[in-house]
Amino acid sequence: MRLIFLGPPGVGKGTQAQRLSETYKVPKISTGDILREAVHKNTSLGVKAKSFIDAGMLVPDDVVIEIVRERLKEPDCPKGYIMDGFPRTIEQAEALGKMLRETGSVIQQVLNFQLSDEELVRRLSGRRSCPHCQTVYNLAFNPPKQEGVCDQCKSPLVQRSDDEPRTILKRLEVYQRQTRPLISYYEGQKLLTNINAAGSVEDVFKRVISAVQKGKIG
Ligand code: AMP
């Protein structure tokens, strides 16, 4: 299973990627998670990335491409993976294609998650996450059992610094300008399946499983 999850911020693709990764026992590769961890640990990558993330902008292509190149060398990748939040520009998609060709591999399917802007803003504003185990909650429709505390590891939940209203709007604009063109790019490669991302996590997951099975990669 070699999949890409594409879609605007707040669409829920990270949550779905996590579920699918647990179901099919393949790693979820989230460049956002890798970058946030680097920021948290204050590594040189983290220092470089922080200002872009906080401004709602994309981290430069060469930095992100290098992260993925290294991640794909890890021993858990040959059995497959779900890319969550990468690629986000045509340049990243081209670089990924080249990397995979070099190892004789291909992406099998791209799931494109779709949701109205209004609902995206609502989901992003209610999002809370665990800085320790990365579990994501939503105050409106997927709250933790105990307010402000992670169900999994009991750490205090936080709001991501880039989930503030002003940064949310910037990220949606960046998506439109830099990431949306990937829809036609992968449509042209006959890899794209649209997923209606409205409804509960459970409803959307059923659609994801059905798409993966239809694509004969599950
Ligand atoms: P995410 O968790 O996927 O929403 O990513 C959070 C932030 O990390 C984004 O707003 C970007 O600043 C940065 N980021 C994550 N993935 C990428 C990527 N593929 N290219 C550039 N920047 C990225």
mmCIF file of C-alpha atoms and ligand atoms in Angstrom:
data_model
loop_
_atom_site.group_PDB
_atom_site.id
_atom_site.type_symbol
_atom_site.label_atom_id
_atom_site.label_comp_id
_atom_site.label_asym_id
_atom_site.label_seq_id
_atom_site.Cartn_x
_atom_site.Cartn_y
_atom_site.Cartn_z
ATOM 1 C CA MET A 1 0.000 0.000 0.000
ATOM 2 C CA ARG A 2 1.616 3.252 -1.164
ATOM 3 C CA LEU A 3 -0.866 6.077 -0.777
ATOM 4 C CA ILE A 4 -0.945 9.864 -0.714
ATOM 5 C CA PHE A 5 -3.563 11.741 1.325
ATOM 6 C CA LEU A 6 -4.229 15.108 -0.259
ATOM 7 C CA GLY A 7 -6.488 17.897 0.962
ATOM 8 C CA PRO A 8 -6.689 21.274 2.692
ATOM 9 C CA PRO A 9 -5.654 21.803 6.310
ATOM 10 C CA GLY A 10 -8.369 20.744 8.737
ATOM 11 C CA VAL A 11 -9.997 18.252 6.391
ATOM 12 C CA GLY A 12 -9.188 15.370 8.772
ATOM 13 C CA LYS A 13 -6.681 13.559 6.606
ATOM 14 C CA GLY A 14 -4.231 13.073 9.499
ATOM 15 C CA THR A 15 -6.888 11.341 11.601
ATOM 16 C CA GLN A 16 -7.899 9.134 8.671
ATOM 17 C CA ALA A 17 -4.266 8.358 7.815
ATOM 18 C CA GLN A 18 -3.706 7.285 11.428
ATOM 19 C CA ARG A 19 -6.742 4.951 11.325
ATOM 20 C CA LEU A 20 -5.733 3.427 8.004
ATOM 21 C CA SER A 21 -2.150 2.996 9.145
ATOM 22 C CA GLU A 22 -3.355 1.035 12.205
ATOM 23 C CA THR A 23 -5.739 -1.079 10.107
ATOM 24 C CA TYR A 24 -3.223 -2.013 7.413
ATOM 25 C CA LYS A 25 -0.117 -1.940 9.637
ATOM 26 C CA VAL A 26 1.808 0.449 7.405
ATOM 27 C CA PRO A 27 3.485 3.654 8.631
ATOM 28 C CA LYS A 28 1.893 7.058 8.276
ATOM 29 C CA ILE A 29 4.480 9.539 7.049
ATOM 30 C CA SER A 30 3.411 13.016 8.135
ATOM 31 C CA THR A 31 5.846 15.800 7.277
ATOM 32 C CA GLY A 32 3.867 18.071 9.627
ATOM 33 C CA ASP A 33 4.455 15.668 12.563
ATOM 34 C CA ILE A 34 8.160 15.321 11.712
ATOM 35 C CA LEU A 35 8.557 19.110 11.526
ATOM 36 C CA ARG A 36 6.632 19.719 14.776
ATOM 37 C CA GLU A 37 8.787 17.180 16.568
ATOM 38 C CA ALA A 38 11.925 18.928 15.270
ATOM 39 C CA VAL A 39 10.557 22.263 16.521
ATOM 40 C CA HIS A 40 9.761 20.689 19.899
ATOM 41 C CA LYS A 41 13.294 19.272 20.189
ATOM 42 C CA ASN A 42 14.801 22.534 18.947
ATOM 43 C CA THR A 43 17.002 20.798 16.352
ATOM 44 C CA SER A 44 18.553 22.777 13.492
ATOM 45 C CA LEU A 45 15.699 21.563 11.242
ATOM 46 C CA GLY A 46 13.206 22.747 13.846
ATOM 47 C CA VAL A 47 14.778 26.171 14.118
ATOM 48 C CA LYS A 48 14.669 26.510 10.309
ATOM 49 C CA ALA A 49 11.040 25.337 10.071
ATOM 50 C CA LYS A 50 9.449 27.179 13.007
ATOM 51 C CA SER A 51 9.019 30.610 11.441
ATOM 52 C CA PHE A 52 7.373 29.133 8.327
ATOM 53 C CA ILE A 53 4.989 26.944 10.339
ATOM 54 C CA ASP A 54 3.987 29.766 12.689
ATOM 55 C CA ALA A 55 3.325 32.056 9.725
ATOM 56 C CA GLY A 56 1.100 29.423 8.074
ATOM 57 C CA MET A 57 3.498 29.150 5.153
ATOM 58 C CA LEU A 58 5.112 26.106 3.577
ATOM 59 C CA VAL A 59 8.583 25.067 4.672
ATOM 60 C CA PRO A 60 10.899 25.287 1.620
ATOM 61 C CA ASP A 61 10.658 22.374 -0.816
ATOM 62 C CA ASP A 62 14.304 21.296 -0.564
ATOM 63 C CA VAL A 63 14.040 20.929 3.228
ATOM 64 C CA VAL A 64 10.856 18.849 3.117
ATOM 65 C CA ILE A 65 12.011 16.717 0.176
ATOM 66 C CA GLU A 66 15.164 15.804 2.115
ATOM 67 C CA ILE A 67 13.088 14.799 5.159
ATOM 68 C CA VAL A 68 11.012 12.423 3.022
ATOM 69 C CA ARG A 69 14.064 11.029 1.212
ATOM 70 C CA GLU A 70 15.566 10.072 4.596
ATOM 71 C CA ARG A 71 12.271 8.773 6.000
ATOM 72 C CA LEU A 72 11.762 6.449 3.022
ATOM 73 C CA LYS A 73 15.083 4.762 3.831
ATOM 74 C CA GLU A 74 13.735 3.548 7.206
ATOM 75 C CA PRO A 75 13.171 -0.215 7.493
ATOM 76 C CA ASP A 76 9.376 0.106 7.917
ATOM 77 C CA CYS A 77 8.833 1.613 4.453
ATOM 78 C CA PRO A 78 9.264 -1.298 2.005
ATOM 79 C CA LYS A 79 5.879 -2.770 3.043
ATOM 80 C CA GLY A 80 4.177 0.527 2.133
ATOM 81 C CA TYR A 81 3.143 3.842 3.676
ATOM 82 C CA ILE A 82 0.537 6.570 3.776
ATOM 83 C CA MET A 83 1.877 10.031 2.976
ATOM 84 C CA ASP A 84 -0.030 12.635 4.986
ATOM 85 C CA GLY A 85 0.621 16.257 4.007
ATOM 86 C CA PHE A 86 3.303 15.470 1.439
ATOM 87 C CA PRO A 87 3.618 16.380 -1.379
ATOM 88 C CA ARG A 88 2.173 19.883 -1.072
ATOM 89 C CA THR A 89 3.650 21.485 -4.196
ATOM 90 C CA ILE A 90 4.220 20.325 -7.770
ATOM 91 C CA GLU A 91 7.965 20.475 -7.128
ATOM 92 C CA GLN A 92 7.606 18.090 -4.169
ATOM 93 C CA ALA A 93 5.423 15.743 -6.250
ATOM 94 C CA GLU A 94 8.012 15.683 -9.030
ATOM 95 C CA ALA A 95 10.801 14.997 -6.529
ATOM 96 C CA LEU A 96 8.786 12.167 -4.950
ATOM 97 C CA GLY A 97 8.127 10.629 -8.383
ATOM 98 C CA LYS A 98 11.850 10.745 -9.149
ATOM 99 C CA MET A 99 12.792 9.223 -5.766
ATOM 100 C CA LEU A 100 10.355 6.356 -6.273
ATOM 101 C CA ARG A 101 11.461 5.691 -9.866
ATOM 102 C CA GLU A 102 15.032 5.349 -8.601
ATOM 103 C CA THR A 103 13.915 2.501 -6.333
ATOM 104 C CA GLY A 104 11.541 0.945 -8.887
ATOM 105 C CA SER A 105 8.432 1.889 -6.876
ATOM 106 C CA VAL A 106 5.270 3.914 -7.602
ATOM 107 C CA ILE A 107 2.408 5.621 -5.780
ATOM 108 C CA GLN A 108 -0.709 3.460 -6.215
ATOM 109 C CA GLN A 109 -3.496 5.883 -5.289
ATOM 110 C CA VAL A 110 -4.068 9.482 -4.176
ATOM 111 C CA LEU A 111 -7.094 10.144 -1.962
ATOM 112 C CA ASN A 112 -8.294 13.740 -2.264
ATOM 113 C CA PHE A 113 -10.324 14.808 0.803
ATOM 114 C CA GLN A 114 -12.961 17.469 0.119
ATOM 115 C CA LEU A 115 -14.827 19.770 2.530
ATOM 116 C CA SER A 116 -16.336 23.279 2.497
ATOM 117 C CA ASP A 117 -14.176 26.204 3.702
ATOM 118 C CA GLU A 118 -16.695 26.953 6.436
ATOM 119 C CA GLU A 119 -16.390 23.458 7.887
ATOM 120 C CA LEU A 120 -12.575 23.525 7.555
ATOM 121 C CA VAL A 121 -12.371 26.656 9.702
ATOM 122 C CA ARG A 122 -14.724 25.113 12.247
ATOM 123 C CA ARG A 123 -12.634 21.951 12.489
ATOM 124 C CA LEU A 124 -9.309 23.796 12.706
ATOM 125 C CA SER A 125 -10.545 26.142 15.437
ATOM 126 C CA GLY A 126 -11.758 23.214 17.592
ATOM 127 C CA ARG A 127 -8.666 21.093 17.097
ATOM 128 C CA ARG A 128 -6.595 20.137 20.133
ATOM 129 C CA SER A 129 -3.666 17.734 20.085
ATOM 130 C CA CYS A 130 -1.382 15.843 22.373
ATOM 131 C CA PRO A 131 2.187 17.158 22.169
ATOM 132 C CA HIS A 132 3.425 13.822 23.502
ATOM 133 C CA CYS A 133 1.752 11.082 21.385
ATOM 134 C CA GLN A 134 0.289 13.340 18.633
ATOM 135 C CA THR A 135 -3.310 12.101 19.095
ATOM 136 C CA VAL A 136 -5.697 14.685 17.658
ATOM 137 C CA TYR A 137 -9.089 15.634 19.163
ATOM 138 C CA ASN A 138 -11.825 18.079 18.270
ATOM 139 C CA LEU A 139 -13.817 19.932 20.907
ATOM 140 C CA ALA A 140 -16.944 19.887 18.737
ATOM 141 C CA PHE A 141 -17.154 16.287 17.544
ATOM 142 C CA ASN A 142 -14.320 14.177 18.923
ATOM 143 C CA PRO A 143 -13.585 15.501 22.428
ATOM 144 C CA PRO A 144 -11.267 13.741 24.879
ATOM 145 C CA LYS A 145 -12.997 11.800 27.693
ATOM 146 C CA GLN A 146 -11.558 14.173 30.293
ATOM 147 C CA GLU A 147 -11.442 17.847 29.329
ATOM 148 C CA GLY A 148 -7.978 19.010 28.274
ATOM 149 C CA VAL A 149 -6.292 15.628 28.841
ATOM 150 C CA CYS A 150 -5.132 13.033 26.285
ATOM 151 C CA ASP A 151 -7.101 9.735 26.464
ATOM 152 C CA GLN A 152 -4.036 7.743 25.406
ATOM 153 C CA CYS A 153 -1.185 9.099 27.524
ATOM 154 C CA LYS A 154 -2.860 11.574 29.927
ATOM 155 C CA SER A 155 -0.682 14.516 28.808
ATOM 156 C CA PRO A 156 -2.288 17.992 28.799
ATOM 157 C CA LEU A 157 -3.689 18.836 25.347
ATOM 158 C CA VAL A 158 -2.587 21.934 23.441
ATOM 159 C CA GLN A 159 -3.837 24.031 20.551
ATOM 160 C CA ARG A 160 -1.356 24.110 17.677
ATOM 161 C CA SER A 161 0.252 27.527 17.304
ATOM 162 C CA ASP A 162 -0.762 27.555 13.627
ATOM 163 C CA ASP A 163 -4.447 26.919 14.456
ATOM 164 C CA GLU A 164 -5.056 30.561 15.418
ATOM 165 C CA PRO A 165 -7.723 32.317 13.276
ATOM 166 C CA ARG A 166 -5.294 34.540 11.328
ATOM 167 C CA THR A 167 -2.904 31.684 10.573
ATOM 168 C CA ILE A 168 -5.786 29.386 9.599
ATOM 169 C CA LEU A 169 -6.825 31.818 6.831
ATOM 170 C CA LYS A 170 -3.227 32.062 5.616
ATOM 171 C CA ARG A 171 -2.896 28.268 5.480
ATOM 172 C CA LEU A 172 -6.115 27.941 3.467
ATOM 173 C CA GLU A 173 -4.850 30.554 1.015
ATOM 174 C CA VAL A 174 -1.483 28.759 0.723
ATOM 175 C CA TYR A 175 -3.360 25.513 0.069
ATOM 176 C CA GLN A 176 -5.367 27.102 -2.772
ATOM 177 C CA ARG A 177 -2.299 28.583 -4.400
ATOM 178 C CA GLN A 178 0.370 25.920 -3.902
ATOM 179 C CA THR A 179 -1.265 22.574 -3.135
ATOM 180 C CA ARG A 180 -4.563 22.565 -5.046
ATOM 181 C CA PRO A 181 -2.768 22.230 -8.416
ATOM 182 C CA LEU A 182 -1.792 18.708 -7.308
ATOM 183 C CA ILE A 183 -5.391 17.606 -7.862
ATOM 184 C CA SER A 184 -5.086 18.005 -11.650
ATOM 185 C CA TYR A 185 -1.518 16.723 -11.520
ATOM 186 C CA TYR A 186 -2.588 13.367 -10.031
ATOM 187 C CA GLU A 187 -5.844 13.310 -12.016
ATOM 188 C CA GLY A 188 -3.630 13.420 -15.104
ATOM 189 C CA GLN A 189 -1.801 10.355 -13.796
ATOM 190 C CA LYS A 190 -5.150 8.559 -13.232
ATOM 191 C CA LEU A 191 -4.350 8.134 -9.539
ATOM 192 C CA LEU A 192 -6.951 10.413 -7.947
ATOM 193 C CA THR A 193 -10.008 9.327 -5.931
ATOM 194 C CA ASN A 194 -12.154 12.030 -4.327
ATOM 195 C CA ILE A 195 -13.355 11.446 -0.766
ATOM 196 C CA ASN A 196 -16.245 13.354 0.773
ATOM 197 C CA ALA A 197 -14.777 14.394 4.144
ATOM 198 C CA ALA A 198 -18.063 15.585 5.682
ATOM 199 C CA GLY A 199 -19.562 13.664 8.592
ATOM 200 C CA SER A 200 -18.108 11.679 11.461
ATOM 201 C CA VAL A 201 -14.619 10.160 11.579
ATOM 202 C CA GLU A 202 -16.318 6.769 11.312
ATOM 203 C CA ASP A 203 -18.371 7.716 8.199
ATOM 204 C CA VAL A 204 -15.342 9.119 6.427
ATOM 205 C CA PHE A 205 -13.248 6.081 7.339
ATOM 206 C CA LYS A 206 -15.826 3.797 5.692
ATOM 207 C CA ARG A 207 -15.444 5.839 2.487
ATOM 208 C CA VAL A 208 -11.651 5.592 2.738
ATOM 209 C CA ILE A 209 -11.730 1.814 3.141
ATOM 210 C CA SER A 210 -14.156 1.482 0.253
ATOM 211 C CA ALA A 211 -11.936 3.658 -1.993
ATOM 212 C CA VAL A 212 -8.839 1.673 -1.088
ATOM 213 C CA GLN A 213 -10.612 -1.621 -1.760
ATOM 214 C CA LYS A 214 -11.959 -0.373 -5.099
ATOM 215 C CA GLY A 215 -8.442 0.737 -5.969
ATOM 216 C CA LYS A 216 -7.436 -2.883 -5.227
ATOM 217 C CA ILE A 217 -4.639 -1.883 -2.916
ATOM 218 C CA GLY A 218 -6.241 -2.924 0.382
HETATM 219 P P1 AMP B 1 0.309 19.820 8.748
HETATM 220 O O1 AMP B 1 0.417 19.194 10.095
HETATM 221 O O2 AMP B 1 0.421 18.819 7.638
HETATM 222 O O3 AMP B 1 -0.879 20.728 8.606
HETATM 223 O O4 AMP B 1 1.609 20.774 8.600
HETATM 224 C C1 AMP B 1 1.853 21.853 9.466
HETATM 225 C C2 AMP B 1 2.821 22.826 8.831
HETATM 226 O O5 AMP B 1 4.071 22.154 8.571
HETATM 227 C C3 AMP B 1 2.392 23.389 7.480
HETATM 228 O O6 AMP B 1 1.520 24.491 7.594
HETATM 229 C C4 AMP B 1 3.745 23.761 6.883
HETATM 230 O O7 AMP B 1 4.257 24.955 7.459
HETATM 231 C C5 AMP B 1 4.629 22.617 7.346
HETATM 232 N N1 AMP B 1 4.593 21.484 6.374
HETATM 233 C C6 AMP B 1 4.097 20.233 6.581
HETATM 234 N N2 AMP B 1 4.224 19.475 5.482
HETATM 235 C C7 AMP B 1 4.809 20.263 4.549
HETATM 236 C C8 AMP B 1 5.179 20.067 3.189
HETATM 237 N N3 AMP B 1 4.972 18.911 2.547
HETATM 238 N N4 AMP B 1 5.756 21.116 2.540
HETATM 239 C C9 AMP B 1 5.986 22.287 3.155
HETATM 240 N N5 AMP B 1 5.639 22.553 4.418
HETATM 241 C C10 AMP B 1 5.064 21.546 5.121
#
